[in-house]
PDB file of C-alpha atoms in Angstrom:
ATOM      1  CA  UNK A1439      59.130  83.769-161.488  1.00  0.00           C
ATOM      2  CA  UNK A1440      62.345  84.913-160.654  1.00  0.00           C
ATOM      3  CA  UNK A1441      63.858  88.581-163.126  1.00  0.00           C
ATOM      4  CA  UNK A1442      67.456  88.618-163.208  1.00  0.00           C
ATOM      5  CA  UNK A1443      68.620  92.577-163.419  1.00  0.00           C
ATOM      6  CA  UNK A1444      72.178  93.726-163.884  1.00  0.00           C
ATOM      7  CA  UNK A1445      73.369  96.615-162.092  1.00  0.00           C
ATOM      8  CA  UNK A1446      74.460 100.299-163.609  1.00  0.00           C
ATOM      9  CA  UNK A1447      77.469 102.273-163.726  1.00  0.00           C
ATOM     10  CA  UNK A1448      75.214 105.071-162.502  1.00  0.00           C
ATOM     11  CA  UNK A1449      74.845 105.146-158.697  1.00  0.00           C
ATOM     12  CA  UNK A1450      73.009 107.273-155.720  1.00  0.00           C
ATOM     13  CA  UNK A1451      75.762 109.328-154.478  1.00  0.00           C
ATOM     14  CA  UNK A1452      75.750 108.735-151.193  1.00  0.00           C
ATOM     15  CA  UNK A1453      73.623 106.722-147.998  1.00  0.00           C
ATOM     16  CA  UNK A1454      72.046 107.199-145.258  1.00  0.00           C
ATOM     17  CA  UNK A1455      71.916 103.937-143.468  1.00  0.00           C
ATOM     18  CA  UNK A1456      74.702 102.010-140.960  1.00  0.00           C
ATOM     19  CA  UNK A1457      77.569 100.783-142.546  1.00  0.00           C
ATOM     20  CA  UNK A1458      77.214  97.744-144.725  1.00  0.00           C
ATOM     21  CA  UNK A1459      76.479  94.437-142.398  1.00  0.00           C
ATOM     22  CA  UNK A1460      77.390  91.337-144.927  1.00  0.00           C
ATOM     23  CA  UNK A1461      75.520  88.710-142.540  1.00  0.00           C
ATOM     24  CA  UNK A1462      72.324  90.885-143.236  1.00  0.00           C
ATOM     25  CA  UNK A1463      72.292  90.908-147.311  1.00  0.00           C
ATOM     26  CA  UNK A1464      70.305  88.117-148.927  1.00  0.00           C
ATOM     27  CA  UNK A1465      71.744  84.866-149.782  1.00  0.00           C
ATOM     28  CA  UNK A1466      73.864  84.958-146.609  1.00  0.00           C
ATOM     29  CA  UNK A1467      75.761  81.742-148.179  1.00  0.00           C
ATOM     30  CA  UNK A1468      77.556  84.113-150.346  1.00  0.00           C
ATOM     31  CA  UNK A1469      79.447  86.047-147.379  1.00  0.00           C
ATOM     32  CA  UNK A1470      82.921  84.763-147.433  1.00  0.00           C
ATOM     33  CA  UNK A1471      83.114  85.431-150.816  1.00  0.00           C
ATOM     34  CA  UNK A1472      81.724  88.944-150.412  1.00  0.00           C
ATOM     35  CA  UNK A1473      84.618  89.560-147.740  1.00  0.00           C
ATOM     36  CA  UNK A1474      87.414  88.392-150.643  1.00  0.00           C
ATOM     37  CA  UNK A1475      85.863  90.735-153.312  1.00  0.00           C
ATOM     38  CA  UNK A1476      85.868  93.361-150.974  1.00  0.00           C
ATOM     39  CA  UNK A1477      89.026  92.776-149.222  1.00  0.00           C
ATOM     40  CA  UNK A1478      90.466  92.331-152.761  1.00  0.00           C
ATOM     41  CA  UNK A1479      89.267  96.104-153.983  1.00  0.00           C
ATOM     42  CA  UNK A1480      89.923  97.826-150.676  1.00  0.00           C
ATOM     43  CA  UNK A1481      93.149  96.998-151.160  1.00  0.00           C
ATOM     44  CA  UNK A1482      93.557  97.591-154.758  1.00  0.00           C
ATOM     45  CA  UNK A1483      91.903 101.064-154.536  1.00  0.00           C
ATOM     46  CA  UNK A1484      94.866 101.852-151.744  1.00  0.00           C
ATOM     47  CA  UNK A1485      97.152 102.268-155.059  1.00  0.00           C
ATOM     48  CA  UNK A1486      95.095 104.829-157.129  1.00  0.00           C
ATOM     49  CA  UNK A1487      97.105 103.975-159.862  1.00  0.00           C
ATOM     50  CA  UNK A1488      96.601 100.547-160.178  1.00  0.00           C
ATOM     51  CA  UNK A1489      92.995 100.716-159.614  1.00  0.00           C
ATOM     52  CA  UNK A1490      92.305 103.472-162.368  1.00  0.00           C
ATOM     53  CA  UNK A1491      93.975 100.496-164.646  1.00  0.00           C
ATOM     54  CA  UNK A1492      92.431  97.652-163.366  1.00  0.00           C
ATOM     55  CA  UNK A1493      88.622  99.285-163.322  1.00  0.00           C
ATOM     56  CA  UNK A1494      88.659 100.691-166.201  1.00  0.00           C
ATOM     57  CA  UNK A1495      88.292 104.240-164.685  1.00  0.00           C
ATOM     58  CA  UNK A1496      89.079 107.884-166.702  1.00  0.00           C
ATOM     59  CA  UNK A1497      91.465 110.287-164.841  1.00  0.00           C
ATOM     60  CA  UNK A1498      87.976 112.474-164.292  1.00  0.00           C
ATOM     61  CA  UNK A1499      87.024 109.561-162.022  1.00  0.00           C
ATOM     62  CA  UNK A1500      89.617 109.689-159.421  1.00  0.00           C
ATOM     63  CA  UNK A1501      86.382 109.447-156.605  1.00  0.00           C
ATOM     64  CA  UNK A1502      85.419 106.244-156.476  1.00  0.00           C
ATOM     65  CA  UNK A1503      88.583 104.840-156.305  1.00  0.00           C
ATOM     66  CA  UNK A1504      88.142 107.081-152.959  1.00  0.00           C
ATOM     67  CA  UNK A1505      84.967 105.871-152.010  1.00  0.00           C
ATOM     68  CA  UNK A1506      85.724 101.920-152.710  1.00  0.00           C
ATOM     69  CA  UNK A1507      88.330 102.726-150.288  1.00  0.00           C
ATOM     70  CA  UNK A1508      85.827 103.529-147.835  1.00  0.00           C
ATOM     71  CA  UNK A1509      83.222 100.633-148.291  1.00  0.00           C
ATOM     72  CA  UNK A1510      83.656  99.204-144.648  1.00  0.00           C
ATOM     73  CA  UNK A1511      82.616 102.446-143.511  1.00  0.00           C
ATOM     74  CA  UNK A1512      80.350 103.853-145.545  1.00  0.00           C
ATOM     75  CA  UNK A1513      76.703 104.953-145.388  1.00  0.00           C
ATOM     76  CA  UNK A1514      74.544 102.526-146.885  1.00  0.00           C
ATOM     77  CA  UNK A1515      71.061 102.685-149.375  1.00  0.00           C
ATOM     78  CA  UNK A1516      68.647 100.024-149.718  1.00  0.00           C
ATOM     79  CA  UNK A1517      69.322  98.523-153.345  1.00  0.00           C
ATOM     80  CA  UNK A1518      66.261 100.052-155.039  1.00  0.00           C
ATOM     81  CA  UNK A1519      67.388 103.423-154.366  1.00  0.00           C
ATOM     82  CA  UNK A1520      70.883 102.971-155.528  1.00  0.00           C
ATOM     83  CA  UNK A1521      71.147 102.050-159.431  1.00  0.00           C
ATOM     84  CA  UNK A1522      70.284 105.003-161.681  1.00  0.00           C
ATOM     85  CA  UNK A1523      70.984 103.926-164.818  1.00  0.00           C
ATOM     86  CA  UNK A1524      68.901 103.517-167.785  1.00  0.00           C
ATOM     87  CA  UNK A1525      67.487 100.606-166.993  1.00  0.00           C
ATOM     88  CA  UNK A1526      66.926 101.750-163.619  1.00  0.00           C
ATOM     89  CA  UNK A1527      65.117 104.674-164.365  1.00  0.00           C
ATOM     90  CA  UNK A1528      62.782 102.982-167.150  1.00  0.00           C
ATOM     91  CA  UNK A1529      61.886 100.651-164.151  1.00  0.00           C
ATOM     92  CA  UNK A1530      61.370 103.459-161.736  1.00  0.00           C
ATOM     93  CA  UNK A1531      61.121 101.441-158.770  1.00  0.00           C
ATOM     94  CA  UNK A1532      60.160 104.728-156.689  1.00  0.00           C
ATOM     95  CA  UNK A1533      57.030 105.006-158.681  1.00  0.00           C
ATOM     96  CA  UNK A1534      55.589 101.165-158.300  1.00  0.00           C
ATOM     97  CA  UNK A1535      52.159 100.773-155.988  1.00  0.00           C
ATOM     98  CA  UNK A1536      52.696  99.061-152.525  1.00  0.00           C
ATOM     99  CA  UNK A1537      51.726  95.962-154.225  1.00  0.00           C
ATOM    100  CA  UNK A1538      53.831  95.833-157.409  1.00  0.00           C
ATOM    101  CA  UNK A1539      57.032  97.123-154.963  1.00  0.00           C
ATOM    102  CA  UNK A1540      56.233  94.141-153.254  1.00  0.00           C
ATOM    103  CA  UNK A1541      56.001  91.524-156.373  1.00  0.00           C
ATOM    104  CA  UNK A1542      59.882  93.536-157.282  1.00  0.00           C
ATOM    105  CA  UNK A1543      60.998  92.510-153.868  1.00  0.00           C
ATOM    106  CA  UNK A1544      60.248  89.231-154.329  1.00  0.00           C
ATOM    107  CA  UNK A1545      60.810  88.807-157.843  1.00  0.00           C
ATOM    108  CA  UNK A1546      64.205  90.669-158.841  1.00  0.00           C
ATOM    109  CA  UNK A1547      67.713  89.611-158.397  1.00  0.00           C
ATOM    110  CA  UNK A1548      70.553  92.093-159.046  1.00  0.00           C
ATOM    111  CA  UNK A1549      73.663  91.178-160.157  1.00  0.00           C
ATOM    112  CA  UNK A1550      76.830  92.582-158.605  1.00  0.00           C
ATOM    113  CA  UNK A1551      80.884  92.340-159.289  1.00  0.00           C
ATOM    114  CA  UNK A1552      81.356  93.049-155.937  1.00  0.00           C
ATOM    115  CA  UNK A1553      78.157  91.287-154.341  1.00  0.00           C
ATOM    116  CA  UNK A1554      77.222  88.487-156.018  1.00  0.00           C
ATOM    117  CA  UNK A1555      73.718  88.742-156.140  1.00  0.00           C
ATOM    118  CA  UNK A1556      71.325  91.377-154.415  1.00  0.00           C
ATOM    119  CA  UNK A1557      67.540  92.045-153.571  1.00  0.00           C
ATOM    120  CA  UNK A1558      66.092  94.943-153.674  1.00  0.00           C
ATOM    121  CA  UNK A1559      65.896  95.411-149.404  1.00  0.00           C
ATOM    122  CA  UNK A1560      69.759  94.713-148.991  1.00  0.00           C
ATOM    123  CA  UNK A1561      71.661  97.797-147.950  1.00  0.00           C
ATOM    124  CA  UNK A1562      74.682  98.620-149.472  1.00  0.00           C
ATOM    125  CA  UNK A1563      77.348 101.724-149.993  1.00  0.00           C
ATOM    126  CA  UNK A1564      77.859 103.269-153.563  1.00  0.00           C
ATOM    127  CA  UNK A1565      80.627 101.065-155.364  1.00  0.00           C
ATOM    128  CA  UNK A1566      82.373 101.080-158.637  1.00  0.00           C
ATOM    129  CA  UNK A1567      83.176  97.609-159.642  1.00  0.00           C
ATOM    130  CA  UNK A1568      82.144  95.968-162.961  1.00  0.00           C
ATOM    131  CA  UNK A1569      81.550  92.216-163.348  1.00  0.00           C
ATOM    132  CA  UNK A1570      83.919  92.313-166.101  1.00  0.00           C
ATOM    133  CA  UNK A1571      86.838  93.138-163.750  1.00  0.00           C
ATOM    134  CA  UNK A1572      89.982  90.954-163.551  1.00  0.00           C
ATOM    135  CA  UNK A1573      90.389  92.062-159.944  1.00  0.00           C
ATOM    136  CA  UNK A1574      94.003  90.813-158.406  1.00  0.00           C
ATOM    137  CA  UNK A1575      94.888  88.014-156.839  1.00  0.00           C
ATOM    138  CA  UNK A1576      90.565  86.822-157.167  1.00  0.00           C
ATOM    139  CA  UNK A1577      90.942  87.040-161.203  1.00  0.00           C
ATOM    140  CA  UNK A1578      87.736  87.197-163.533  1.00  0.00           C
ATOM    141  CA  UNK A1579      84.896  88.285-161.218  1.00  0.00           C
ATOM    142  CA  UNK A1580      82.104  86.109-163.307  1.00  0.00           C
ATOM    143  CA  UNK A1581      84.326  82.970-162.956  1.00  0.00           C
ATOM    144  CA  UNK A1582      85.029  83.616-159.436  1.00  0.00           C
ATOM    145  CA  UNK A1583      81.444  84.407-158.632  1.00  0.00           C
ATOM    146  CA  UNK A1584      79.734  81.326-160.605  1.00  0.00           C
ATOM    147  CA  UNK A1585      80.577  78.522-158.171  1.00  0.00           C
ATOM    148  CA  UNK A1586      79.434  80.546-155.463  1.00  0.00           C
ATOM    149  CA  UNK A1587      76.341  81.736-156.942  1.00  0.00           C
ATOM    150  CA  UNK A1588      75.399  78.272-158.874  1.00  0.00           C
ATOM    151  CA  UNK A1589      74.161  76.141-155.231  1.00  0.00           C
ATOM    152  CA  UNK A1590      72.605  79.203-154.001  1.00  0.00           C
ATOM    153  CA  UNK A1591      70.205  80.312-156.697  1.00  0.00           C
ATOM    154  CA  UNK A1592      69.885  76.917-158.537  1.00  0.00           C
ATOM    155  CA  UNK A1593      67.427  76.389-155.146  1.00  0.00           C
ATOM    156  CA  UNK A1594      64.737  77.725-156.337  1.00  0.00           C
ATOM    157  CA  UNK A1595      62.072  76.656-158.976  1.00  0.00           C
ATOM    158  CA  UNK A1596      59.895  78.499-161.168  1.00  0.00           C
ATOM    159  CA  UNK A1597      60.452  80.281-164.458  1.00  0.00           C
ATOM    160  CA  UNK A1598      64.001  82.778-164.907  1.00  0.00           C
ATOM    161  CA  UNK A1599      63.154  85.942-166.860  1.00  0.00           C
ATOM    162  CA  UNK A1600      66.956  86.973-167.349  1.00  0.00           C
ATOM    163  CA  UNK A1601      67.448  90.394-168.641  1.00  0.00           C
ATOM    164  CA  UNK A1602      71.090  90.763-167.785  1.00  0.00           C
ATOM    165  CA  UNK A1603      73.949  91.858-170.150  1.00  0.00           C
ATOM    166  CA  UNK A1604      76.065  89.142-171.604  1.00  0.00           C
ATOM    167  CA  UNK A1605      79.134  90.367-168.669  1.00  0.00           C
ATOM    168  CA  UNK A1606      76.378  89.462-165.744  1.00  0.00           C
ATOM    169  CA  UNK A1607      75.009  86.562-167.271  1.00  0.00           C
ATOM    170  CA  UNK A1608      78.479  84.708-167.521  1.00  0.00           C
ATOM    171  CA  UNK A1609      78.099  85.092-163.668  1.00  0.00           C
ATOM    172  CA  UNK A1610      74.942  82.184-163.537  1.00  0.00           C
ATOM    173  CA  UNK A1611      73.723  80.521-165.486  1.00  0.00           C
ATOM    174  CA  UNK A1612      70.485  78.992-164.191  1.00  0.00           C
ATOM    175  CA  UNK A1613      69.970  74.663-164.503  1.00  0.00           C
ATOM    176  CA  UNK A1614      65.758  75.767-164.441  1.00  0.00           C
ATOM    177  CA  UNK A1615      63.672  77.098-167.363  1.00  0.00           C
ATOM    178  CA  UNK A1616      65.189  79.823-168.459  1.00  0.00           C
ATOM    179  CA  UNK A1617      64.362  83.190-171.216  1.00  0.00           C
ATOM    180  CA  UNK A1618      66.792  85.320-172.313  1.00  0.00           C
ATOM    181  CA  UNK A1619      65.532  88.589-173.393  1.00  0.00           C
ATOM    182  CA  UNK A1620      67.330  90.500-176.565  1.00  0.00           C
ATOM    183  CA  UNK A1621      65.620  94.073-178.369  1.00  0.00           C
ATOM    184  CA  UNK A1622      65.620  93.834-181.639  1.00  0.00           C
ATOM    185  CA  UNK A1623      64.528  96.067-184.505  1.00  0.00           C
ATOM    186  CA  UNK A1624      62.162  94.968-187.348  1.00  0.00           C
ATOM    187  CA  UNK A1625      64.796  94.424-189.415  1.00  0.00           C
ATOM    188  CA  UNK A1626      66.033  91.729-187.293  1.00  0.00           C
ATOM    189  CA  UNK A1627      69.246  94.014-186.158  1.00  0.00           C
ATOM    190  CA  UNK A1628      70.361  93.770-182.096  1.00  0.00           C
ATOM    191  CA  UNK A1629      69.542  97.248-180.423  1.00  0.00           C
ATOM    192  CA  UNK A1630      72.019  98.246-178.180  1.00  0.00           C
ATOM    193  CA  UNK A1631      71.029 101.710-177.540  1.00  0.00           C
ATOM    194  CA  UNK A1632      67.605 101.480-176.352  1.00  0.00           C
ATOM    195  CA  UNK A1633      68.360  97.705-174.908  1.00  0.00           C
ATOM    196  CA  UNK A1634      68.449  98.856-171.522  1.00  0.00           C
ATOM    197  CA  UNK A1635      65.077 101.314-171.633  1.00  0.00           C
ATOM    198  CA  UNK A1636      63.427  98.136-173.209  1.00  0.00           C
ATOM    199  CA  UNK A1637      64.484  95.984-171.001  1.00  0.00           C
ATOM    200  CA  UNK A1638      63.738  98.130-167.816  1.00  0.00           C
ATOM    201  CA  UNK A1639      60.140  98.739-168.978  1.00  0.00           C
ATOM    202  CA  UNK A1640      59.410  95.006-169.579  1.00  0.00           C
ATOM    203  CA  UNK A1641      60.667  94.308-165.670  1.00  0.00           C
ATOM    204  CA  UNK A1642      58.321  97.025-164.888  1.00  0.00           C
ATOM    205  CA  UNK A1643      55.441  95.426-166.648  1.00  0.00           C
ATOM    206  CA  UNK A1644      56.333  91.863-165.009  1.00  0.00           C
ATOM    207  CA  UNK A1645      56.195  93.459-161.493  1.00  0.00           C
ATOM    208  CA  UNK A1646      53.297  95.739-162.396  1.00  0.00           C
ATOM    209  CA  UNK A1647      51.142  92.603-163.314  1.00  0.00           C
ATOM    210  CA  UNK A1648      49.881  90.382-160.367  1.00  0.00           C
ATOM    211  CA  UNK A1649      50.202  87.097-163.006  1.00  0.00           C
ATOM    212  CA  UNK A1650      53.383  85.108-162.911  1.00  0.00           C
ATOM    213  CA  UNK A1651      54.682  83.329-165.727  1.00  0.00           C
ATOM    214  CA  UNK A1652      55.135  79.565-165.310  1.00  0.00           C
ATOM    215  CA  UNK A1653      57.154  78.957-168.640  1.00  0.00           C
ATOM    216  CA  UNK A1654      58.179  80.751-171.844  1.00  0.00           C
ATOM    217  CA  UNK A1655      54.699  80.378-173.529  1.00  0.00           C
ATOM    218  CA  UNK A1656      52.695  81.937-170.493  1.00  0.00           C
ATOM    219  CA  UNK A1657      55.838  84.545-171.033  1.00  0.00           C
ATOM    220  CA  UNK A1658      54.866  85.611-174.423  1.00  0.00           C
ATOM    221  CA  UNK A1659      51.238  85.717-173.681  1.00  0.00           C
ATOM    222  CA  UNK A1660      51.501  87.869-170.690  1.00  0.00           C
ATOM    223  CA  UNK A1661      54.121  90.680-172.474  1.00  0.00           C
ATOM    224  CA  UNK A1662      51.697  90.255-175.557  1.00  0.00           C
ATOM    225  CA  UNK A1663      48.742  91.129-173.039  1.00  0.00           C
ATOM    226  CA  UNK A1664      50.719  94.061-171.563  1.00  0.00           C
ATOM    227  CA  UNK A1665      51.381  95.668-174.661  1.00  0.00           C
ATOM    228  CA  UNK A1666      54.957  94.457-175.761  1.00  0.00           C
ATOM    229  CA  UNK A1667      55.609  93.053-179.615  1.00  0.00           C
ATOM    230  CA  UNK A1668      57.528  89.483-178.242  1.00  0.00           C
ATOM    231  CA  UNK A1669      58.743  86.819-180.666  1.00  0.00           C
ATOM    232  CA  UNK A1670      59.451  83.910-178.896  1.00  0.00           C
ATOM    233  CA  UNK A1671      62.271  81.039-179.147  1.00  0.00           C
ATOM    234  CA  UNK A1672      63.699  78.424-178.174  1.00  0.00           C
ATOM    235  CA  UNK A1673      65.693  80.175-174.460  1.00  0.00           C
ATOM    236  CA  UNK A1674      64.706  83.483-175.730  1.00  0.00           C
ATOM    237  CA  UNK A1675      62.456  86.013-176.486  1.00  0.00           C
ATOM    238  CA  UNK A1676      63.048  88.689-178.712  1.00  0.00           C
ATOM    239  CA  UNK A1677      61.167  92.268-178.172  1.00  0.00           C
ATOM    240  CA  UNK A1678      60.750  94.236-181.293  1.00  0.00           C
ATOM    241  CA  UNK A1679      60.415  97.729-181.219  1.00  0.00           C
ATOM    242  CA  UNK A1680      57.964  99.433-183.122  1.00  0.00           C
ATOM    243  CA  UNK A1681      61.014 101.985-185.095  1.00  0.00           C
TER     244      UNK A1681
END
C-alpha cells in the first residue's frame, strides 16, 4: 500500500544536517530533473521581484525568496521533521511507535514542486515552492514533473491511498488501483477546512495499523475498523465527519 501526501506551506525553519546531496534522495531517477527545478528557482529568487510574482509570495515574505537562494548550501532536515502544516501535525509523525514510523517510511510518498517526490528519510533544506508554480523557462511544475514521475512510481504494485490536493495530484497520476480520498459533511457538501486534519489523521491510522489494504474494499473495512465513517466509490472514498 503505497499513501500519497502533499507537502505544506508550513516548514521547520531551519536544518541541521549537510547540505542537500540529490544522488542520496529516493527515486534517484528523478535527479536531473531535480537539478532544472532547482537551477530554475535559484535563479529566479536572484530577482526578488520577480520571484515575489511568480510564487505567489506577500511583501511580509521577503525570506524565503532568501533562503531558496541558498538551497545548494543549506542545512538540511530529514522530511518527517520538515512539513508542519495541518496535515502534518494531525499525522504527528514525531509521536508514531518504532514500528508504525517504520510502516510511514515505507508507506508515504510526499509530493514536492521542487522535488518530485520524497520519503520520509530524504534530507532536504526548507523551500518555498508550490506545485502550482509556472516557474520560468521549466513552465507548469505538475506538467513538467509528470513524465518524470510516471516510469518511476508506476513500478510498483499494490493499492494507492492518494490523499493529495487536486495541485499535487495533477503531478501523477497512478496506472495501479487507485482511491482518492475527499471529507465530506453529512449533507453531502466538500469540507475544505478540516480536509487536511481529516486527511492527516486517516494517514495516521493507515500507518498506525500493521494491516495493509490490498484494494478499495479491504480500504473501507480497515478505516471502518479504525473508527472512521467511509463511504466508498468507484476511485474514491468519501470520509464523513460526524458535524
Amino acid at each position: 500500500m503505497l499513501i500519497l501526501l502533499p507537502p505544506s506551506e508550513g516548514k521547520a525553519a531551519s536544518g541541521r544536517g549537510r547540505p542537500v546531496d540529490l544522488d542520496s534522495l529516493s527515486f534517484p531517477e528523478l535527479t536531473s530533473s531535480r537539478e532544472k527545478v532547482l537551477d530554475a528557482l535559484i535563479d529566479l529568487c536572484h530577482t526578488p521581484e520577480q520571484a515575489h510574482q511568480v510564487l505567489g509570495l506577500p511583501p511580509g515574505l521577503a525570506d524565503e525568496v532568501g533562503r531558496n537562494r541558498g538551497l545548494r548550501s543549506a542545512r538540511t532536515v530529514k522530511v518527517s521533521d520538515l512539513y508542519t502544516g495541518v496535515l502534518y501535525d494531525a499525522l504527528s509523525l514525531a509521536t508514531l511507535d518504532s514500528k508504525a514510523r517504520a510502516r510511514a517510511t515505507k508507506r508515504i510518498v510526499v509530493f514536492s514542486g521542487l522535488w518530485g517526490a520524497l520519503r520520509l528519510g530524504d534530507r532536504i533544506p526548507p523551500y518555498r515552492l508550490s506545485m502550482g508554480v509556472r516557474l520560468p523557462p521549466v513552465g507548469g511544475l505538475a506538467a513538467f514533473w509528470r513524465p518524470s514521475l510516471a516510469p518511476v512510481l508506476d513500478e510498483g504494485a499494490g493499492l494507492v491511498v492518494d490523499l493529495r490536493s487536486s495541485t499535487y495530484a495533477a503531478a501523477w497520476k497512478p496506472r495501479r488501483e487507485t482511491v482518492a480520498v475527499r471529507v465530506l459533511r453529512h449533507d453531502g457538501t466538500v469540507v475544505s477546512h478540516m480536509a487536511k486534519l481529516t486527511r492527516g489523521r486517516i494517514a495516521r491510522s493507515l500507518v498506525e495499523s500493521p494491516a495493509s489494504a490490498k484494494d478499495a474494499g479491504e480500504l473501507a473495512h480497515l478505516l471502518t475498523r479504525l473508527g472512521h465513517a467511509v463511504e466508498l466509490h468507484p476511485g474514491r472514498l468519501d470520509v464523513v465527519l460526524s458535524s
